[in-house]
Amino acid sequence: MAIPASGRTLGWTLGAQSASSEEMSTSTPNYTSIWGNESQAGVSNQTRLPWANYPNQFVQPSWQIALWSIAYGSVVAVAVVGNLIVIWIILAHKRMRTVTNYFLVNLAFSDASMAAFNTLVNFIYAIHNDWYFGETYCRFHNFFPITAMFASIYSMAAIAVDRYMAIIHPLQPRLSATATKVIIASIWSLAVILAFPQCYYSETKRQPGRVLCLLNWPGDFIYQIAVLVLVYLLPLVVMAITYTIVGITLWGGEIPGDTLENYHEQLKAKRK
């Protein structure tokens, strides 16, 4: 199954359609982009991939494309700069280097990576419907931002567990800096393993007048299920359970420290 890289989100990974093996075995490649124009792609009426009839959604006047480019670039710049500032503040000040903040650094790095390496390239590819960046970057483009996205999700789950332990079990020993770094390394290792098929099956295909960056899957059902369970459902369940327990505890119970303060007030009242 061949899948275009343009405009892809993680939902695309789980919802992509597949092309039959007969379509993939034709002598003339019929790959096209989801944004592609059928007449430009040179796709025959007899053999057409499922996304061949989709128009390019960025076909707009030049001035509109310019405005979109400025707005899009500004958002990306703010995302990159903002996350880099968060990273600098935490790493440059020793008192900020807590367990939770280490996970925040990991989350900020993941988000900055996605903004820096993925979004603008996707925008350019969607506008021009032509891949200018070569096969090596095609593989990187399909691999690293997805890796960063997976790492970002797992970082949020780790923060949820850390907050749960700090609030619900405050007397339990906290994670050390070394243990936190091991967890972060494990997060990235798992993210790399889950995203590696995106790199392995990436390729570029040359068509008349353009080049496409595609994911050419032989069959991705098992991969979709694995991503759905490990990247969506598992972190979602972890965050839902931990934050629900924390919310119920804080809403229905006393604020930590109030019990001791009330005890001292009662002692003072008795002495009077």
mmCIF file of C-alpha atoms in Angstrom:
data_model
loop_
_atom_site.group_PDB
_atom_site.id
_atom_site.type_symbol
_atom_site.label_atom_id
_atom_site.label_comp_id
_atom_site.label_asym_id
_atom_site.label_seq_id
_atom_site.Cartn_x
_atom_site.Cartn_y
_atom_site.Cartn_z
ATOM 1 C CA MET A 1 0.000 0.000 0.000
ATOM 2 C CA ALA A 2 1.392 3.360 -0.974
ATOM 3 C CA ILE A 3 0.533 6.338 1.206
ATOM 4 C CA PRO A 4 1.478 9.960 0.495
ATOM 5 C CA ALA A 5 3.437 11.826 3.134
ATOM 6 C CA SER A 6 1.795 15.186 2.456
ATOM 7 C CA GLY A 7 -0.472 16.598 5.114
ATOM 8 C CA ARG A 8 -0.112 13.492 7.229
ATOM 9 C CA THR A 9 -1.084 13.354 10.885
ATOM 10 C CA LEU A 10 -1.068 10.430 13.249
ATOM 11 C CA GLY A 11 -4.706 9.846 12.458
ATOM 12 C CA TRP A 12 -3.611 9.244 8.881
ATOM 13 C CA THR A 13 -1.368 6.448 10.140
ATOM 14 C CA LEU A 14 -4.356 4.660 11.575
ATOM 15 C CA GLY A 15 -6.869 5.431 8.853
ATOM 16 C CA ALA A 16 -5.009 5.132 5.583
ATOM 17 C CA GLN A 17 -6.543 3.176 2.753
ATOM 18 C CA SER A 18 -4.640 0.461 0.962
ATOM 19 C CA ALA A 19 -4.057 -0.274 -2.681
ATOM 20 C CA SER A 20 -4.458 -3.793 -3.998
ATOM 21 C CA SER A 21 -1.485 -5.906 -4.983
ATOM 22 C CA GLU A 22 -2.650 -5.778 -8.591
ATOM 23 C CA GLU A 23 -2.361 -1.993 -8.576
ATOM 24 C CA MET A 24 1.116 -2.201 -7.108
ATOM 25 C CA SER A 25 2.286 -4.665 -9.758
ATOM 26 C CA THR A 26 1.427 -2.581 -12.833
ATOM 27 C CA SER A 27 4.323 -1.773 -15.125
ATOM 28 C CA THR A 28 3.764 1.989 -14.893
ATOM 29 C CA PRO A 29 3.664 3.277 -11.285
ATOM 30 C CA ASN A 30 0.355 4.886 -10.452
ATOM 31 C CA TYR A 31 1.387 6.567 -7.229
ATOM 32 C CA THR A 32 -0.131 9.945 -6.596
ATOM 33 C CA SER A 33 -0.516 12.316 -3.707
ATOM 34 C CA ILE A 34 -3.643 12.826 -1.690
ATOM 35 C CA TRP A 35 -3.397 16.462 -2.756
ATOM 36 C CA GLY A 36 -2.711 15.544 -6.332
ATOM 37 C CA ASN A 37 -4.573 16.638 -9.419
ATOM 38 C CA GLU A 38 -5.505 13.637 -11.557
ATOM 39 C CA SER A 39 -4.576 15.270 -14.832
ATOM 40 C CA GLN A 40 -1.176 16.281 -13.475
ATOM 41 C CA ALA A 41 -0.478 12.838 -12.074
ATOM 42 C CA GLY A 42 -1.063 11.077 -15.365
ATOM 43 C CA VAL A 43 -3.141 8.391 -13.676
ATOM 44 C CA SER A 44 -4.942 6.096 -16.097
ATOM 45 C CA ASN A 45 -8.667 5.433 -15.914
ATOM 46 C CA GLN A 46 -8.060 1.710 -15.681
ATOM 47 C CA THR A 47 -5.737 1.723 -12.676
ATOM 48 C CA ARG A 48 -6.146 4.387 -10.044
ATOM 49 C CA LEU A 49 -5.081 4.516 -6.417
ATOM 50 C CA PRO A 50 -7.835 5.264 -3.867
ATOM 51 C CA TRP A 51 -6.690 8.855 -3.315
ATOM 52 C CA ALA A 52 -6.296 9.757 -7.013
ATOM 53 C CA ASN A 53 -9.527 11.784 -7.193
ATOM 54 C CA TYR A 54 -8.667 14.091 -4.296
ATOM 55 C CA PRO A 55 -7.936 17.675 -5.414
ATOM 56 C CA ASN A 56 -5.109 19.789 -4.083
ATOM 57 C CA GLN A 57 -6.694 21.689 -1.206
ATOM 58 C CA PHE A 58 -4.033 24.407 -1.393
ATOM 59 C CA VAL A 59 -4.908 25.529 -4.950
ATOM 60 C CA GLN A 60 -5.414 29.209 -4.109
ATOM 61 C CA PRO A 61 -4.377 32.612 -5.443
ATOM 62 C CA SER A 62 -0.751 33.524 -4.853
ATOM 63 C CA TRP A 63 -1.583 36.227 -2.320
ATOM 64 C CA GLN A 64 -3.567 33.751 -0.212
ATOM 65 C CA ILE A 65 -0.707 31.259 -0.308
ATOM 66 C CA ALA A 66 1.648 34.056 0.785
ATOM 67 C CA LEU A 67 -0.603 34.949 3.733
ATOM 68 C CA TRP A 68 -0.960 31.299 4.716
ATOM 69 C CA SER A 69 2.795 30.883 4.503
ATOM 70 C CA ILE A 70 3.406 33.854 6.802
ATOM 71 C CA ALA A 71 0.787 32.706 9.309
ATOM 72 C CA TYR A 72 1.945 29.102 9.207
ATOM 73 C CA GLY A 73 5.609 30.078 9.524
ATOM 74 C CA SER A 74 4.820 32.366 12.459
ATOM 75 C CA VAL A 75 3.014 29.604 14.333
ATOM 76 C CA VAL A 76 5.890 27.198 13.727
ATOM 77 C CA ALA A 77 8.453 29.805 14.831
ATOM 78 C CA VAL A 78 6.527 30.480 18.044
ATOM 79 C CA ALA A 79 6.267 26.733 18.728
ATOM 80 C CA VAL A 80 9.993 26.203 18.227
ATOM 81 C CA VAL A 81 11.141 29.304 20.120
ATOM 82 C CA GLY A 82 8.636 28.809 22.946
ATOM 83 C CA ASN A 83 9.654 25.215 23.567
ATOM 84 C CA LEU A 84 13.358 26.072 23.366
ATOM 85 C CA ILE A 85 12.831 28.773 26.008
ATOM 86 C CA VAL A 86 11.166 26.217 28.290
ATOM 87 C CA ILE A 87 14.112 23.859 27.804
ATOM 88 C CA TRP A 88 16.638 26.619 28.517
ATOM 89 C CA ILE A 89 14.853 27.835 31.669
ATOM 90 C CA ILE A 90 14.790 24.357 33.190
ATOM 91 C CA LEU A 91 18.305 23.284 32.225
ATOM 92 C CA ALA A 92 19.972 26.624 33.024
ATOM 93 C CA HIS A 93 18.636 26.815 36.587
ATOM 94 C CA LYS A 94 19.625 24.023 38.936
ATOM 95 C CA ARG A 95 16.655 24.458 41.250
ATOM 96 C CA MET A 96 14.338 23.816 38.277
ATOM 97 C CA ARG A 97 15.791 20.374 37.585
ATOM 98 C CA THR A 98 13.039 18.318 39.181
ATOM 99 C CA VAL A 99 11.619 15.006 38.001
ATOM 100 C CA THR A 100 8.512 16.615 36.541
ATOM 101 C CA ASN A 101 10.540 19.319 34.811
ATOM 102 C CA TYR A 102 12.812 16.731 33.202
ATOM 103 C CA PHE A 103 9.714 15.189 31.650
ATOM 104 C CA LEU A 104 8.617 18.687 30.603
ATOM 105 C CA VAL A 105 11.991 19.181 28.883
ATOM 106 C CA ASN A 106 11.458 15.934 27.019
ATOM 107 C CA LEU A 107 7.944 17.019 26.046
ATOM 108 C CA ALA A 108 9.162 20.443 24.883
ATOM 109 C CA PHE A 109 11.965 18.892 22.835
ATOM 110 C CA SER A 110 9.502 16.510 21.169
ATOM 111 C CA ASP A 111 7.096 19.306 20.271
ATOM 112 C CA ALA A 112 9.872 21.590 19.009
ATOM 113 C CA SER A 113 11.216 18.752 16.866
ATOM 114 C CA MET A 114 7.847 18.163 15.232
ATOM 115 C CA ALA A 115 7.436 21.858 14.486
ATOM 116 C CA ALA A 116 10.971 22.253 13.135
ATOM 117 C CA PHE A 117 11.292 19.140 10.978
ATOM 118 C CA ASN A 118 7.779 18.303 9.838
ATOM 119 C CA THR A 119 5.204 21.030 9.558
ATOM 120 C CA LEU A 120 6.835 23.467 7.122
ATOM 121 C CA VAL A 121 7.981 20.650 4.851
ATOM 122 C CA ASN A 122 4.443 19.254 4.813
ATOM 123 C CA PHE A 123 3.096 22.700 3.944
ATOM 124 C CA ILE A 124 5.535 23.162 1.052
ATOM 125 C CA TYR A 125 4.802 19.666 -0.244
ATOM 126 C CA ALA A 126 1.057 20.250 -0.047
ATOM 127 C CA ILE A 127 1.255 23.588 -1.889
ATOM 128 C CA HIS A 128 3.496 22.452 -4.742
ATOM 129 C CA ASN A 129 2.483 18.778 -4.837
ATOM 130 C CA ASP A 130 6.132 17.970 -5.556
ATOM 131 C CA TRP A 131 8.810 16.531 -3.268
ATOM 132 C CA TYR A 132 11.982 18.646 -3.481
ATOM 133 C CA PHE A 133 13.954 17.145 -0.612
ATOM 134 C CA GLY A 134 15.281 13.792 -1.861
ATOM 135 C CA GLU A 135 14.722 10.214 -0.712
ATOM 136 C CA THR A 136 16.942 10.448 2.381
ATOM 137 C CA TYR A 137 14.928 13.315 3.823
ATOM 138 C CA CYS A 138 11.731 11.570 2.709
ATOM 139 C CA ARG A 139 12.634 8.703 5.027
ATOM 140 C CA PHE A 140 13.636 11.105 7.811
ATOM 141 C CA HIS A 141 10.486 13.165 7.244
ATOM 142 C CA ASN A 142 8.281 10.112 7.702
ATOM 143 C CA PHE A 143 10.294 8.775 10.650
ATOM 144 C CA PHE A 144 11.608 11.394 13.074
ATOM 145 C CA PRO A 145 8.528 13.619 13.519
ATOM 146 C CA ILE A 146 6.412 10.514 14.150
ATOM 147 C CA THR A 147 9.035 9.352 16.658
ATOM 148 C CA ALA A 148 8.847 12.750 18.370
ATOM 149 C CA MET A 149 5.054 12.554 18.431
ATOM 150 C CA PHE A 150 5.136 9.141 20.099
ATOM 151 C CA ALA A 151 7.729 10.402 22.612
ATOM 152 C CA SER A 152 5.540 13.420 23.346
ATOM 153 C CA ILE A 153 2.552 11.205 24.130
ATOM 154 C CA TYR A 154 4.577 8.960 26.428
ATOM 155 C CA SER A 155 6.069 12.020 28.148
ATOM 156 C CA MET A 156 2.571 13.262 28.980
ATOM 157 C CA ALA A 157 1.731 9.838 30.399
ATOM 158 C CA ALA A 158 4.929 9.904 32.493
ATOM 159 C CA ILE A 159 4.030 13.363 33.841
ATOM 160 C CA ALA A 160 0.572 12.052 34.785
ATOM 161 C CA VAL A 161 2.087 9.148 36.731
ATOM 162 C CA ASP A 162 4.617 11.459 38.423
ATOM 163 C CA ARG A 163 1.865 13.857 39.547
ATOM 164 C CA TYR A 164 -0.200 10.927 40.784
ATOM 165 C CA MET A 165 2.683 9.662 42.926
ATOM 166 C CA ALA A 166 3.468 13.142 44.267
ATOM 167 C CA ILE A 167 -0.125 13.907 45.300
ATOM 168 C CA ILE A 168 -1.605 10.532 46.217
ATOM 169 C CA HIS A 169 1.536 8.959 47.704
ATOM 170 C CA PRO A 170 3.597 11.947 48.913
ATOM 171 C CA LEU A 171 5.588 9.877 51.419
ATOM 172 C CA GLN A 172 6.824 7.419 48.814
ATOM 173 C CA PRO A 173 10.404 7.974 47.579
ATOM 174 C CA ARG A 174 10.537 10.121 44.455
ATOM 175 C CA LEU A 175 12.367 9.146 41.291
ATOM 176 C CA SER A 176 16.036 10.069 41.210
ATOM 177 C CA ALA A 177 17.535 12.091 38.374
ATOM 178 C CA THR A 178 19.236 8.952 37.060
ATOM 179 C CA ALA A 179 16.003 6.943 37.085
ATOM 180 C CA THR A 180 14.201 9.794 35.325
ATOM 181 C CA LYS A 181 16.817 9.883 32.572
ATOM 182 C CA VAL A 182 16.514 6.106 32.158
ATOM 183 C CA ILE A 183 12.745 6.454 31.754
ATOM 184 C CA ILE A 184 13.207 9.219 29.172
ATOM 185 C CA ALA A 185 15.710 7.078 27.258
ATOM 186 C CA SER A 186 13.222 4.192 27.358
ATOM 187 C CA ILE A 187 10.487 6.476 26.032
ATOM 188 C CA TRP A 188 12.599 7.434 23.020
ATOM 189 C CA SER A 189 13.714 3.849 22.434
ATOM 190 C CA LEU A 190 10.114 2.645 22.306
ATOM 191 C CA ALA A 191 9.144 5.581 20.087
ATOM 192 C CA VAL A 192 11.978 4.772 17.655
ATOM 193 C CA ILE A 193 10.948 1.114 17.482
ATOM 194 C CA LEU A 194 7.301 1.978 16.828
ATOM 195 C CA ALA A 195 8.140 4.599 14.193
ATOM 196 C CA PHE A 196 10.877 2.649 12.379
ATOM 197 C CA PRO A 197 8.466 1.052 9.851
ATOM 198 C CA GLN A 198 7.656 4.592 8.696
ATOM 199 C CA CYS A 199 11.300 4.982 7.702
ATOM 200 C CA TYR A 200 11.736 1.493 6.280
ATOM 201 C CA TYR A 201 8.775 1.679 3.889
ATOM 202 C CA SER A 202 9.329 5.286 2.787
ATOM 203 C CA GLU A 203 10.365 5.923 -0.796
ATOM 204 C CA THR A 204 10.212 8.540 -3.522
ATOM 205 C CA LYS A 205 8.483 7.936 -6.849
ATOM 206 C CA ARG A 206 9.082 10.020 -9.938
ATOM 207 C CA GLN A 207 6.026 10.907 -12.010
ATOM 208 C CA PRO A 208 5.764 13.120 -15.088
ATOM 209 C CA GLY A 209 6.704 16.591 -13.893
ATOM 210 C CA ARG A 210 7.017 15.808 -10.192
ATOM 211 C CA VAL A 211 8.396 13.557 -7.440
ATOM 212 C CA LEU A 212 6.306 12.059 -4.644
ATOM 213 C CA CYS A 213 7.302 10.987 -1.123
ATOM 214 C CA LEU A 214 5.298 7.891 -0.244
ATOM 215 C CA LEU A 215 4.887 5.151 2.316
ATOM 216 C CA ASN A 216 4.698 1.901 0.357
ATOM 217 C CA TRP A 217 3.197 -0.566 2.830
ATOM 218 C CA PRO A 218 2.936 -4.264 1.919
ATOM 219 C CA GLY A 219 0.222 -4.509 4.583
ATOM 220 C CA ASP A 220 -0.141 -2.366 7.700
ATOM 221 C CA PHE A 221 -3.094 -3.796 9.629
ATOM 222 C CA ILE A 222 -0.958 -5.248 12.437
ATOM 223 C CA TYR A 223 1.056 -2.015 12.633
ATOM 224 C CA GLN A 224 -2.140 0.035 12.889
ATOM 225 C CA ILE A 225 -3.394 -2.121 15.757
ATOM 226 C CA ALA A 226 -0.038 -1.911 17.568
ATOM 227 C CA VAL A 227 0.055 1.890 17.261
ATOM 228 C CA LEU A 228 -3.589 2.179 18.305
ATOM 229 C CA VAL A 229 -3.018 0.149 21.469
ATOM 230 C CA LEU A 230 0.490 1.284 22.467
ATOM 231 C CA VAL A 231 0.378 4.954 21.445
ATOM 232 C CA TYR A 232 -3.293 5.880 21.873
ATOM 233 C CA LEU A 233 -5.219 3.571 24.178
ATOM 234 C CA LEU A 234 -2.527 2.709 26.745
ATOM 235 C CA PRO A 235 -1.363 6.310 27.433
ATOM 236 C CA LEU A 236 -4.988 7.499 27.357
ATOM 237 C CA VAL A 237 -6.025 4.934 29.971
ATOM 238 C CA VAL A 238 -3.005 5.761 32.159
ATOM 239 C CA MET A 239 -3.681 9.517 32.041
ATOM 240 C CA ALA A 240 -7.433 9.091 32.529
ATOM 241 C CA ILE A 241 -7.009 6.891 35.614
ATOM 242 C CA THR A 242 -4.252 8.918 37.282
ATOM 243 C CA TYR A 243 -5.805 12.353 36.703
ATOM 244 C CA THR A 244 -9.258 11.100 37.720
ATOM 245 C CA ILE A 245 -7.906 9.792 41.024
ATOM 246 C CA VAL A 246 -5.941 13.010 41.596
ATOM 247 C CA GLY A 247 -8.975 15.147 40.756
ATOM 248 C CA ILE A 248 -11.299 13.209 43.052
ATOM 249 C CA THR A 249 -8.744 13.309 45.871
ATOM 250 C CA LEU A 250 -8.148 17.054 45.610
ATOM 251 C CA TRP A 251 -11.821 17.877 45.135
ATOM 252 C CA GLY A 252 -13.186 15.755 47.963
ATOM 253 C CA GLY A 253 -10.337 15.740 50.433
ATOM 254 C CA GLU A 254 -8.332 18.250 52.369
ATOM 255 C CA ILE A 255 -5.508 20.158 50.800
ATOM 256 C CA PRO A 256 -2.144 18.623 51.772
ATOM 257 C CA GLY A 257 -0.838 20.474 54.839
ATOM 258 C CA ASP A 258 -4.250 21.629 56.044
ATOM 259 C CA THR A 259 -4.538 18.767 58.540
ATOM 260 C CA LEU A 260 -1.317 19.755 60.316
ATOM 261 C CA GLU A 261 -2.273 23.427 60.260
ATOM 262 C CA ASN A 262 -5.704 22.697 61.755
ATOM 263 C CA TYR A 263 -4.055 20.570 64.436
ATOM 264 C CA HIS A 264 -1.834 23.479 65.510
ATOM 265 C CA GLU A 265 -4.839 25.827 65.583
ATOM 266 C CA GLN A 266 -6.716 23.417 67.823
ATOM 267 C CA LEU A 267 -3.744 23.251 70.228
ATOM 268 C CA LYS A 268 -3.618 27.048 70.401
ATOM 269 C CA ALA A 269 -7.354 27.198 71.094
ATOM 270 C CA LYS A 270 -7.030 24.716 73.967
ATOM 271 C CA ARG A 271 -4.194 26.710 75.557
ATOM 272 C CA LYS A 272 -6.370 29.792 75.650
#
